[in-house]
Short mmCIF file of C-alpha atoms and ligand atoms in Angstrom, two decimals:
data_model
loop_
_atom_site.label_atom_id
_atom_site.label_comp_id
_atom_site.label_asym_id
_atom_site.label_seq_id
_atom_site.Cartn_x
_atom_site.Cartn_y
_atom_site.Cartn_z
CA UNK A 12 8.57 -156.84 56.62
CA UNK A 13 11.45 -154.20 56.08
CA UNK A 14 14.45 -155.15 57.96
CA UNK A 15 14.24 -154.93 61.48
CA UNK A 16 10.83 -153.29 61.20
CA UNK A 17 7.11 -154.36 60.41
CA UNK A 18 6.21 -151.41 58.73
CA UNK A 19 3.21 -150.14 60.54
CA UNK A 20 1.22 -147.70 57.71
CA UNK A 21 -0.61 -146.29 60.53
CA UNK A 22 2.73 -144.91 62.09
CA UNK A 23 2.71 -140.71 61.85
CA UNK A 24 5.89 -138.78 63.22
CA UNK A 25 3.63 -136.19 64.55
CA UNK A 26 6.62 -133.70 65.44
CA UNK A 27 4.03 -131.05 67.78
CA UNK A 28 4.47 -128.71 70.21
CA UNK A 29 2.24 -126.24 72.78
CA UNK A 30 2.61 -122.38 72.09
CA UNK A 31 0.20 -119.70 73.46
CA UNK A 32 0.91 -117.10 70.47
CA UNK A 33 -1.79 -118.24 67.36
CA UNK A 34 -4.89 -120.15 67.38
CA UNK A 35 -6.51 -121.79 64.42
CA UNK A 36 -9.46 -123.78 63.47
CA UNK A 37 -9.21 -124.65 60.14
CA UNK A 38 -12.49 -126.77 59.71
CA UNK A 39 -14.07 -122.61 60.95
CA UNK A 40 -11.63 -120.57 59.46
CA UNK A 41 -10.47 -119.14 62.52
CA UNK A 42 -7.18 -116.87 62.86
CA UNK A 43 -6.39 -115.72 66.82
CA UNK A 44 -3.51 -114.03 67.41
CA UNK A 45 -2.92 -114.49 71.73
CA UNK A 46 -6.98 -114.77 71.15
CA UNK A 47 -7.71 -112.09 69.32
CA UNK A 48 -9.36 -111.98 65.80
CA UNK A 49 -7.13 -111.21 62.82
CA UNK A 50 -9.84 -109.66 61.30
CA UNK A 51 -10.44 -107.08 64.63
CA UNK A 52 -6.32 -106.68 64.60
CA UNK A 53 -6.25 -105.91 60.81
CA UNK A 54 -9.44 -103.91 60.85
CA UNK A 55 -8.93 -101.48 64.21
CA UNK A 56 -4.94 -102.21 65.17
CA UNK A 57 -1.62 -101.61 62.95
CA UNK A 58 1.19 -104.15 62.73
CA UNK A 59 3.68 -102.91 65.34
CA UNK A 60 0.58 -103.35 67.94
CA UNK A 61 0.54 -106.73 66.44
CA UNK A 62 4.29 -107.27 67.13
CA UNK A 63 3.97 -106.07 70.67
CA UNK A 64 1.12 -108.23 71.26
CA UNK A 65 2.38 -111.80 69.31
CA UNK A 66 5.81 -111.27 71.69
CA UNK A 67 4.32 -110.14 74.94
CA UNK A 68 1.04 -111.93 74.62
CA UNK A 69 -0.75 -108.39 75.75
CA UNK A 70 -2.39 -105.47 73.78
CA UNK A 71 0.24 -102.50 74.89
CA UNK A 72 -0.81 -99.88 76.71
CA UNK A 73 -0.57 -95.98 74.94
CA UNK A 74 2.74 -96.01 76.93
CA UNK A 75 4.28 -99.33 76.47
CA UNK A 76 3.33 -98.64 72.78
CA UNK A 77 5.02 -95.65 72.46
CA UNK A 78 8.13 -97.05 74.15
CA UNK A 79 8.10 -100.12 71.61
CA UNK A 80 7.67 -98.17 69.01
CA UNK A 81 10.65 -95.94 69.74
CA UNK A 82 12.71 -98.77 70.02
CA UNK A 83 11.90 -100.60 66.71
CA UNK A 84 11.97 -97.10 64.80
CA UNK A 85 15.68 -96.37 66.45
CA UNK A 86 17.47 -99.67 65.27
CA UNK A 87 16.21 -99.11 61.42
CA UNK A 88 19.26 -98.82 60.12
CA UNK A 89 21.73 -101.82 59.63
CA UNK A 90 25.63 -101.85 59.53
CA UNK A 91 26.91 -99.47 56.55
CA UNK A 92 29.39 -102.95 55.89
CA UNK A 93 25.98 -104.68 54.87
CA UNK A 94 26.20 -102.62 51.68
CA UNK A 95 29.59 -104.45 50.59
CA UNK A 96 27.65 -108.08 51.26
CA UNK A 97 24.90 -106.90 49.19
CA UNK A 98 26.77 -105.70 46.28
CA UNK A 99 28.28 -109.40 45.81
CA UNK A 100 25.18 -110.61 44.67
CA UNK A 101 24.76 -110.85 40.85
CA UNK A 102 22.56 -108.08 40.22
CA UNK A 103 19.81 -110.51 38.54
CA UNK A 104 19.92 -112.54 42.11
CA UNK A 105 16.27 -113.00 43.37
CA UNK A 106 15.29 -110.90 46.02
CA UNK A 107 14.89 -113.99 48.42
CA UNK A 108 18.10 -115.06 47.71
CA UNK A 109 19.27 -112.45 48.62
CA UNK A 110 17.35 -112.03 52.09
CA UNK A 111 18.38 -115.29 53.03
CA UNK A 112 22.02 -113.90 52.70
CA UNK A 113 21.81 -110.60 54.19
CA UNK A 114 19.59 -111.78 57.18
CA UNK A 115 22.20 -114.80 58.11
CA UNK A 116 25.07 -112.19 57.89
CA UNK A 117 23.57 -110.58 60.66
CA UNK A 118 24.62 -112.90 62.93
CA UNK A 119 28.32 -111.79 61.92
CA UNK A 120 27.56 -108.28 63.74
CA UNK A 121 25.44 -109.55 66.71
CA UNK A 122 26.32 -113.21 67.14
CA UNK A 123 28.77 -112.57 69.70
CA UNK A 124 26.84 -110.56 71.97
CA UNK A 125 23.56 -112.10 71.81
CA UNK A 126 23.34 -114.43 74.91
CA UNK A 127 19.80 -116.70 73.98
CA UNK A 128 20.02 -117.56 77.46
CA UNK A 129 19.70 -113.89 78.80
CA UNK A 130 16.20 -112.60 78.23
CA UNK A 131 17.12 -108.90 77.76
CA UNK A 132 19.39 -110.05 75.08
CA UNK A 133 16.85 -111.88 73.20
CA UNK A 134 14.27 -109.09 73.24
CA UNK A 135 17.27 -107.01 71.83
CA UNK A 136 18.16 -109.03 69.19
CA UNK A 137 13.90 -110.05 68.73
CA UNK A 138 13.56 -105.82 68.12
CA UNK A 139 17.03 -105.49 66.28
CA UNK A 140 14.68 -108.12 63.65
CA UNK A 141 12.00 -106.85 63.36
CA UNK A 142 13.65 -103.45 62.86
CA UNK A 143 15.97 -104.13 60.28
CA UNK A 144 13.77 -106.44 58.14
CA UNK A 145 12.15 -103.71 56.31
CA UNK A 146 15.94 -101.98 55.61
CA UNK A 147 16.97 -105.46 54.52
CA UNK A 148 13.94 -106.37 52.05
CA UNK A 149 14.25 -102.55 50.21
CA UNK A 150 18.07 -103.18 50.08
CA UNK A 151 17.24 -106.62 48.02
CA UNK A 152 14.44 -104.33 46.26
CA UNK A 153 16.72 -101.44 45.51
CA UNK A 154 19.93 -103.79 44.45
CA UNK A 155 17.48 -105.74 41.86
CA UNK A 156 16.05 -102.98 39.93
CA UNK A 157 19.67 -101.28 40.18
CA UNK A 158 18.44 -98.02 42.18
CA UNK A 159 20.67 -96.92 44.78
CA UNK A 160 19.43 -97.86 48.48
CA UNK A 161 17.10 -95.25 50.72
CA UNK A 162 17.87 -95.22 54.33
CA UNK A 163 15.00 -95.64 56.23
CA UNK A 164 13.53 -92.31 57.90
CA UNK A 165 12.82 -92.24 61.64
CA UNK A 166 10.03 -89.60 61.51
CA UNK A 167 8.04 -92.18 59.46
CA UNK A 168 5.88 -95.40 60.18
CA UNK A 169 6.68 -98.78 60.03
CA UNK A 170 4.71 -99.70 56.71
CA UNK A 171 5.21 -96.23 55.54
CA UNK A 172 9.13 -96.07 55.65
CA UNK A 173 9.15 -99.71 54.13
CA UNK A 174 7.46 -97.84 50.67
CA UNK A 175 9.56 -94.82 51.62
CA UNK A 176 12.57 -96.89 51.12
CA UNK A 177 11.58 -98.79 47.83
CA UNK A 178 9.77 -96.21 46.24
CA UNK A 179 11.79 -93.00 46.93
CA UNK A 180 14.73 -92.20 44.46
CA UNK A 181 17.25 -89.58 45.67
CA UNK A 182 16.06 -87.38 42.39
CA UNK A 183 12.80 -87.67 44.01
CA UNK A 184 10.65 -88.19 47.07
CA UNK A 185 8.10 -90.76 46.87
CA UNK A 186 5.17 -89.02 48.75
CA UNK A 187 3.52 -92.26 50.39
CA UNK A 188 0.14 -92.34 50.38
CA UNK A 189 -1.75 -93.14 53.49
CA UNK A 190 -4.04 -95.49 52.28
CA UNK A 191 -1.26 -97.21 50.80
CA UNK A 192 0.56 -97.34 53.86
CA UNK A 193 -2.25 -98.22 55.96
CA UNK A 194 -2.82 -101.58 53.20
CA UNK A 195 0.92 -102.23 52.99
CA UNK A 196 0.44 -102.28 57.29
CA UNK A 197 -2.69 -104.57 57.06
CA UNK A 198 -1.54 -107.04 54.68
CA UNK A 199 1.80 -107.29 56.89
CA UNK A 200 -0.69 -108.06 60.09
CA UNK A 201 -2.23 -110.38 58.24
CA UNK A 202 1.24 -112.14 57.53
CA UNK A 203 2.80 -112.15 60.72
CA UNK A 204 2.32 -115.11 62.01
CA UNK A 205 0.58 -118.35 61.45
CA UNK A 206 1.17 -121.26 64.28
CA UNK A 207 3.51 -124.30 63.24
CA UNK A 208 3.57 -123.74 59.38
CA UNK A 209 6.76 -125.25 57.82
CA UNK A 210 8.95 -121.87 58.18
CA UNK A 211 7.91 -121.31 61.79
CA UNK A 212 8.87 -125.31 62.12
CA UNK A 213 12.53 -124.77 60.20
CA UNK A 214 13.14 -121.97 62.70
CA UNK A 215 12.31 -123.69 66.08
CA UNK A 216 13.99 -126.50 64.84
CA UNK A 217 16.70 -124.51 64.05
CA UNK A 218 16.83 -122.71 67.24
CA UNK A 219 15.90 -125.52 69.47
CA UNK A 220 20.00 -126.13 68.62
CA UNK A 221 20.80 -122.89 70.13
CA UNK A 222 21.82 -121.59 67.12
CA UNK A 223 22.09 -117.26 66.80
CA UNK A 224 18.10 -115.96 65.97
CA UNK A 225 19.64 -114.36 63.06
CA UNK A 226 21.04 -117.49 61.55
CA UNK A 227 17.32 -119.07 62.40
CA UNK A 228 15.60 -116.18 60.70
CA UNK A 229 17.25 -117.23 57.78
CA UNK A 230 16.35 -120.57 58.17
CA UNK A 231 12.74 -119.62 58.02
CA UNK A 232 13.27 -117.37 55.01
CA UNK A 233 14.98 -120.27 53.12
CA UNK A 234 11.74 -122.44 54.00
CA UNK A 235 9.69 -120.09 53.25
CA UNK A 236 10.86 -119.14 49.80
CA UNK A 237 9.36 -123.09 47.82
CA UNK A 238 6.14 -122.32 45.68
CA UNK A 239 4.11 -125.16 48.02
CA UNK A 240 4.44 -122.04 51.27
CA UNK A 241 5.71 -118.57 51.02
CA UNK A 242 6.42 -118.78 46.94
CA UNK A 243 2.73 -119.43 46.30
CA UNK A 244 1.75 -115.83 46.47
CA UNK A 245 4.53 -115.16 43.72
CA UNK A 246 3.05 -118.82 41.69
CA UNK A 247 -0.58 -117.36 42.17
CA UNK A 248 0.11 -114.13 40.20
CA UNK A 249 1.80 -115.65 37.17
CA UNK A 250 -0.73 -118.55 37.24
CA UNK A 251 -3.54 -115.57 37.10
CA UNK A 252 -0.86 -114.23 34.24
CA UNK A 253 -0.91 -117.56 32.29
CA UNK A 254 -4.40 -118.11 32.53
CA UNK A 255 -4.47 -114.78 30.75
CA UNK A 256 -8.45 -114.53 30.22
CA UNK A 257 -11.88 -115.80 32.09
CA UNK A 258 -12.28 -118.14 29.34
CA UNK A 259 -9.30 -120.02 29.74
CA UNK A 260 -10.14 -120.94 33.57
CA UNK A 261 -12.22 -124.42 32.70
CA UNK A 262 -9.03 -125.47 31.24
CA UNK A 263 -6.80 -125.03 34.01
CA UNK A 264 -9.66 -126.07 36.56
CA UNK A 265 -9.41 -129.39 34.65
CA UNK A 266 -5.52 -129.61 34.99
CA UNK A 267 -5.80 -128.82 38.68
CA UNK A 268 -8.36 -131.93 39.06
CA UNK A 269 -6.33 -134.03 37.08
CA UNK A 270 -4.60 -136.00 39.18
CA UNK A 271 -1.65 -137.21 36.15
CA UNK A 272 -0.87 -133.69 36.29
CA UNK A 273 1.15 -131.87 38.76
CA UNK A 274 -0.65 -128.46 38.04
CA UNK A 275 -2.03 -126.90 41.51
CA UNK A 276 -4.03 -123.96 41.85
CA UNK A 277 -1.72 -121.77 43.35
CA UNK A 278 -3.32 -119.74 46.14
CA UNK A 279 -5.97 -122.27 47.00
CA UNK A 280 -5.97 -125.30 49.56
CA UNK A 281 -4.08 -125.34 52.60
CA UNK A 282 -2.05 -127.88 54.95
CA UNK A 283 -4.79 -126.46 58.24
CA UNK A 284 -7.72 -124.44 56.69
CA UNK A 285 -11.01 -126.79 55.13
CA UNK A 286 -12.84 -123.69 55.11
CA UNK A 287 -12.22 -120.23 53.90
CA UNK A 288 -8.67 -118.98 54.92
CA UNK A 289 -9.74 -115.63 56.79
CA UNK A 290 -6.71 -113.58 55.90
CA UNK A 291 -8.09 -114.20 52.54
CA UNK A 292 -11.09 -112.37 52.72
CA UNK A 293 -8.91 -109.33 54.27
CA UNK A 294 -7.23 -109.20 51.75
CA UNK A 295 -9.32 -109.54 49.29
CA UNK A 296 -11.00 -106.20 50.68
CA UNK A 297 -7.76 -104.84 50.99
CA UNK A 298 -6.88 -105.62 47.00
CA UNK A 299 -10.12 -103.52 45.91
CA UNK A 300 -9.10 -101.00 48.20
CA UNK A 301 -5.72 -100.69 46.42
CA UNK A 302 -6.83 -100.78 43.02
CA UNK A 303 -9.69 -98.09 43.84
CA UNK A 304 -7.02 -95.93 45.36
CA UNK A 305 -4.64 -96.10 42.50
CA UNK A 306 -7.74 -95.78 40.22
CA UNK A 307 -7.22 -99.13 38.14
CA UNK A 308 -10.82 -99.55 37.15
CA UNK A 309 -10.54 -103.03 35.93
CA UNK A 310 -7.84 -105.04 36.13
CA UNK A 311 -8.10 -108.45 34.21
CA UNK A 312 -5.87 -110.60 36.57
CA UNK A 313 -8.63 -109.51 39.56
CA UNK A 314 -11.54 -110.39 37.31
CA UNK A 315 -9.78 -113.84 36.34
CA UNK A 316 -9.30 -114.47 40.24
CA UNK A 317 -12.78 -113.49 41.01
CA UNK A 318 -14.26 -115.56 38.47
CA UNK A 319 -12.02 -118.72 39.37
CA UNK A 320 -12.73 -118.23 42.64
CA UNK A 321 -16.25 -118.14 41.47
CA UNK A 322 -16.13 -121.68 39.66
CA UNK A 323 -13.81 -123.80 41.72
CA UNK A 324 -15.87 -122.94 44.95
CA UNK A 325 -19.27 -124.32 42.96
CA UNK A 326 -17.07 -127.15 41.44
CA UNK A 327 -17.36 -130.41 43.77
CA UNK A 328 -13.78 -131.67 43.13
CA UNK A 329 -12.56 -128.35 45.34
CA UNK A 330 -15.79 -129.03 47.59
CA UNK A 331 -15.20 -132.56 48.38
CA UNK A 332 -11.77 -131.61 49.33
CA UNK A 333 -12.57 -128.49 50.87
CA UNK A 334 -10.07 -126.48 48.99
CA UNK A 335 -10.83 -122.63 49.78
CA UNK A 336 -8.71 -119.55 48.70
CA UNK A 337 -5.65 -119.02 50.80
CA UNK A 338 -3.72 -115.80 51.61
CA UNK A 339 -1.80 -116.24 48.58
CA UNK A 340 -4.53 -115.76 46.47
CA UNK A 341 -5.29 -112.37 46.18
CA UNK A 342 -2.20 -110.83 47.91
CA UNK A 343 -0.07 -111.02 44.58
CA UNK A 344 -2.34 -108.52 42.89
CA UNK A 345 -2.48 -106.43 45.52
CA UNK A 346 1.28 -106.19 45.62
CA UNK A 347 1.96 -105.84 41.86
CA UNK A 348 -1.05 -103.16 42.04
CA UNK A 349 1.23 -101.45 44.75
CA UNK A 350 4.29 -101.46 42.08
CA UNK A 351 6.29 -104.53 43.54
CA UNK A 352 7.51 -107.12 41.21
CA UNK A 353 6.35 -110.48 41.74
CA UNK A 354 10.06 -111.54 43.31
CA UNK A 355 9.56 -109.14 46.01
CA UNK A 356 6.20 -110.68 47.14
CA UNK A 357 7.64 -113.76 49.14
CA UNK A 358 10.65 -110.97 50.29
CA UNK A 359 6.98 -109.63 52.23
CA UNK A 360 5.59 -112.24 53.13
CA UNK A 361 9.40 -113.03 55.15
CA UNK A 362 9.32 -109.31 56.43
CA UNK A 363 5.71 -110.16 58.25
CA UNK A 364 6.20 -113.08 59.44
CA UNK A 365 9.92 -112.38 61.28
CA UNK A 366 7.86 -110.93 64.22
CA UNK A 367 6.07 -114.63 64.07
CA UNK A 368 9.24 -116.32 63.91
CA UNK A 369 10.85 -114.79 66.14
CA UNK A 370 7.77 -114.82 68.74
CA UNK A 371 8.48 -118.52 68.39
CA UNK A 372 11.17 -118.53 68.97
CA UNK A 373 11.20 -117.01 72.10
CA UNK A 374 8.53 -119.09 73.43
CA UNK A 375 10.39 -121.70 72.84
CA UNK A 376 13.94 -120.70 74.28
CA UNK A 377 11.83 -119.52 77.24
CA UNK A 378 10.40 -123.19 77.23
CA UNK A 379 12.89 -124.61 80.69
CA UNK A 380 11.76 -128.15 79.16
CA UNK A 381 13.05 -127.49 75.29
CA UNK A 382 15.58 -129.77 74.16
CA UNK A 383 17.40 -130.16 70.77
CA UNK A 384 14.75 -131.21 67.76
CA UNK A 385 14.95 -134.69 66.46
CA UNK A 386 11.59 -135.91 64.71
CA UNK A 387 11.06 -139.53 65.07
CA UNK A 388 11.99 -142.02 61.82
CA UNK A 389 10.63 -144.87 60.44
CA UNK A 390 13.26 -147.31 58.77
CA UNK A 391 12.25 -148.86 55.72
CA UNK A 392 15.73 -149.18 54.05
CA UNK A 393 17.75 -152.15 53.26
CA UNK A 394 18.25 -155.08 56.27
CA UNK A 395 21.87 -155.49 57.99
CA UNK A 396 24.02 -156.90 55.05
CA UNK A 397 27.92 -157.86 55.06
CA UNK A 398 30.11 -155.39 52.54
CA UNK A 399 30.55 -157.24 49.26
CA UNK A 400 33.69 -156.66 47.48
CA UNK A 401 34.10 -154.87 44.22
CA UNK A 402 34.68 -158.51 41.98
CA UNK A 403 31.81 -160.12 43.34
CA UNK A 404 29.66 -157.41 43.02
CA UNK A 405 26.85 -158.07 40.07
C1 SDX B 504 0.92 -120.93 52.97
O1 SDX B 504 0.97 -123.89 56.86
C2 SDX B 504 0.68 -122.67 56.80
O2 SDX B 504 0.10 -122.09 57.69
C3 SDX B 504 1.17 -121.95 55.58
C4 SDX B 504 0.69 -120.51 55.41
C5 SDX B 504 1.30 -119.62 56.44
O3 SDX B 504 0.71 -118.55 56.70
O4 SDX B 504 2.40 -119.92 56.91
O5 SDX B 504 -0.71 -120.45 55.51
C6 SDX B 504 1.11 -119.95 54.05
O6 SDX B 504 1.85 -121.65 52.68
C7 SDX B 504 -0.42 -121.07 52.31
C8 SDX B 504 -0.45 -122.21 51.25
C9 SDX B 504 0.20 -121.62 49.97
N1 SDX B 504 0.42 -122.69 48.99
C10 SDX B 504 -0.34 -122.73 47.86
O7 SDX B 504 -1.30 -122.01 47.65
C11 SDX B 504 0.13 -123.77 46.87
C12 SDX B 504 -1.09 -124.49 46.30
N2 SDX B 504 -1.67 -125.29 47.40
C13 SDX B 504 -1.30 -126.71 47.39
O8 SDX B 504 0.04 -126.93 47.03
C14 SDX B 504 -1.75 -127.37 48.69
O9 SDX B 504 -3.03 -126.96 48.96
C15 SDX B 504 -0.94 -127.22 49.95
C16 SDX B 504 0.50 -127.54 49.75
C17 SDX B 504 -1.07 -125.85 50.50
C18 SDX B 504 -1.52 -128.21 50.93
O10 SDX B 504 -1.30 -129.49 50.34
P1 SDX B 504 -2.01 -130.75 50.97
O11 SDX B 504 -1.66 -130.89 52.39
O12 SDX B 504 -1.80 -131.92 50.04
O13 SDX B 504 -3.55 -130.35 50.88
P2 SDX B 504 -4.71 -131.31 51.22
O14 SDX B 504 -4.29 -132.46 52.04
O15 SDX B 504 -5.81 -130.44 51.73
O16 SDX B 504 -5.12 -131.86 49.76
C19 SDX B 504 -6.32 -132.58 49.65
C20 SDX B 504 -6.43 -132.96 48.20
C21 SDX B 504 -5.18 -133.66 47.68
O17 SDX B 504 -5.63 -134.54 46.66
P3 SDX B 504 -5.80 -136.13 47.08
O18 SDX B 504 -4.43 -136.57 47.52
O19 SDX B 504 -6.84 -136.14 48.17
O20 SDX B 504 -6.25 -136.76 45.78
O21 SDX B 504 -6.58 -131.77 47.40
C22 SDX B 504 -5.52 -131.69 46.47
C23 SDX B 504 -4.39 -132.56 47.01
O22 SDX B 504 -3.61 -133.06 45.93
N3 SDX B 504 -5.11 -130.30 46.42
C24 SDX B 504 -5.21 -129.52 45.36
C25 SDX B 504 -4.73 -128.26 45.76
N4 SDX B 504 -4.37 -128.32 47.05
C26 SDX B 504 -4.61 -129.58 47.46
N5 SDX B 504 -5.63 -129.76 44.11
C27 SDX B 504 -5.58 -128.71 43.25
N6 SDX B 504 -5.13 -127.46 43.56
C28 SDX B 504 -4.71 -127.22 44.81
N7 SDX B 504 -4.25 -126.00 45.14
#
């Protein structure tokens, strides 16, 4: 008995909601984005098909494709006053700190003339997102390693003008390579969106208040950014680090079982998936792709995740609990392989999944039942009680 309350144990605030965009079984290790395969998408389609598709719910036709594409590609750029915000940051600030900065402080250019109610306006400000992301995420890049920022170029690809705009220095042009490109593309597919994960949550939540999308973009970024969601892709590479050598991993297999000790194997389990993540097997194709492109032969980090892989998925503590590689597992190799530093990894995983987040978030603005969020509480405080003054207080 808790004040006014039996406690009832077998009370769940089961905050859900119905969306048409993803579909996953996580006992099968099925991925659907608007029912199709992520593994068809990230195999045969690129990521701005992907966009089109998670907000429209349709594959675009060759025309409505082009059309799209012309109007992500023409609102690359972001307001030259951005450069001021960024340059307040200490120049040691993590990259996501700094995206959940610069993204909110786009609301102070297009807050006043985005109507949420007015569904042209929101498919402006949905394409103004997932157009200026990229710009964003190389500014954070460019202002951390202290390398003056690269406009983005309008004659390149999505994927392709994101490395074009970390990588190229005005002294000289990085040259991108197309397989490059075409992984950076796949890997951002594979990120973009992911049902009601705890970012995706923060920003319907947020929005369901009818706050700007900008300011709920940043919302999501913020959630995003803890080591238990987005931050485990940047925990899985320096766990790999720590771990150092293959015969280290019985050691931390035992930590990760041990239930006194908070060690997790970062990039494994997952709140939905009891099987094999999928987007984990993508990208573990996608990491031997890299390497073989950039002609690292062996790198030690891959051969510890292989072989960790290896024993925790013949080990019956991860059986029994049906703990399976995630996305996060492999991705962070893949990235540092690509020359990113493990603080821009999460800064990627946020630039893939705004087109999620803000597919959301249109479904649910569009949704003529939505009202405010307010999940459901349990009280299990103190009882009523009568203020006690300070001298009789023990
Ligand atoms: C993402 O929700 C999404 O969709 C997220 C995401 C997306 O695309 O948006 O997929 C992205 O966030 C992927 C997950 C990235 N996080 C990590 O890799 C961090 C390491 N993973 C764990 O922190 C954990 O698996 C969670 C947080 C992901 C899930 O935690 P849960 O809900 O506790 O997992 P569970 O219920 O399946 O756990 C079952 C048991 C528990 O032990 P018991 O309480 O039964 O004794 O397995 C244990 C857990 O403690 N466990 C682990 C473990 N993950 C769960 N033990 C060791 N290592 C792990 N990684």
């Amino acid at each position: 008995q808790t004040g006014h309350f039996t406690y009832d144990p077998g009370f769940t605030s089961t905050a859900s909601c119905e969306s048409k965009i993803t579909y996953i079984d996580g006992e099968e290790g099925v991925l659907l984005y608007r029912g199709y395969p992520i593994e068809q998408l990230a195999e045969k389609g690129n990521f701005l098909e992907s966009c089109y598709l998670l907000l429209n719910g349709e594959l675009p036709t060759a025309a409505e494709f082009k059309e799209f594409d012309k109007a992500i590609t023409n609102h690359t750029m972001v307001h030259e006053q951005m450069q001021f915000f960024l340059r307040g940051f200490r120049r040691d600030a993590h990259p996501m700190a700094i995206m959940c900065g610069m993204v909110g402080a786009l609301s102070a250019f297009y807050h006043d003339s985005t109507d949420i109610n007015d569904p042209v306006q929101r498919m402006i400000a949905s394409r103004r997102l997932i157009a200026k992301i990229p710009t964003l995420a190389a500014m954070a890049y460019k202002y951390s390693v202290g390398q003056p920022v690269v406009y983005p170029k309008n004659s390149l690809g999505y994927a392709e003008n994101f490395l074009h705009m970390c990588f190229s220095v005005p002294a000289e042009e990085y040259k991108v390579d197309p397989i490059l490109a075409r992984a950076m593309d796949r890997i951002f597919i594979l990120h973009a969106d992911h049902e009601q994960n705890a970012s995706t949550s923060t920003v319907r939540l947020a929005g369901s208040s009818g706050a700007n999308p900008f300011a709920c973009i940043a919302a999501g970024i913020a959630c995003l950014w803890g080591p238990a969601h987005g931050g485990a892709n940047e925990a899985a590479l320096e766990m790999l680090r720590e771990i150092g050598t293959v015969d280290r991993i019985p050691e931390y297999i035992a930590k990760a079982k041990d239930k006194n000790d908070p060690f997790r194997l970062m990039g494994f389990g997952h709140r939905v998936y009891k099987n094999y993540d999928p987007r984990a097997r993508v990208m573990q194709k996608t990491c031997h792709e890299v390497l073989q492109v950039l002609g690292i032969k062996d790198d030690p980090l891959l051969d510890v995740a292989i072989e960790l892989e290896r024993i925790a998925l013949s080990d019956s503590y991860f059986i029994e609990k049906k703990l399976y590689p995630n996305i996060d597992f492999y991705s962070g190799i893949t990235l540092k392989a690509m020359g990113f530093p493990t603080t821009m990894f999460t800064v990627l995983f946020a630039l893939a999944r705004t087109v999620g987040w803000v597919a959301q978030w249109n479904e649910m603005i569009e949704d003529p039942d939505q009202r405010i969020g307010r999940p459901r509480q349990l009280y299990t405080g103190a009882p009523r009680r009568d203020y006690v003054s300070f001298d009789k207080r023990k």
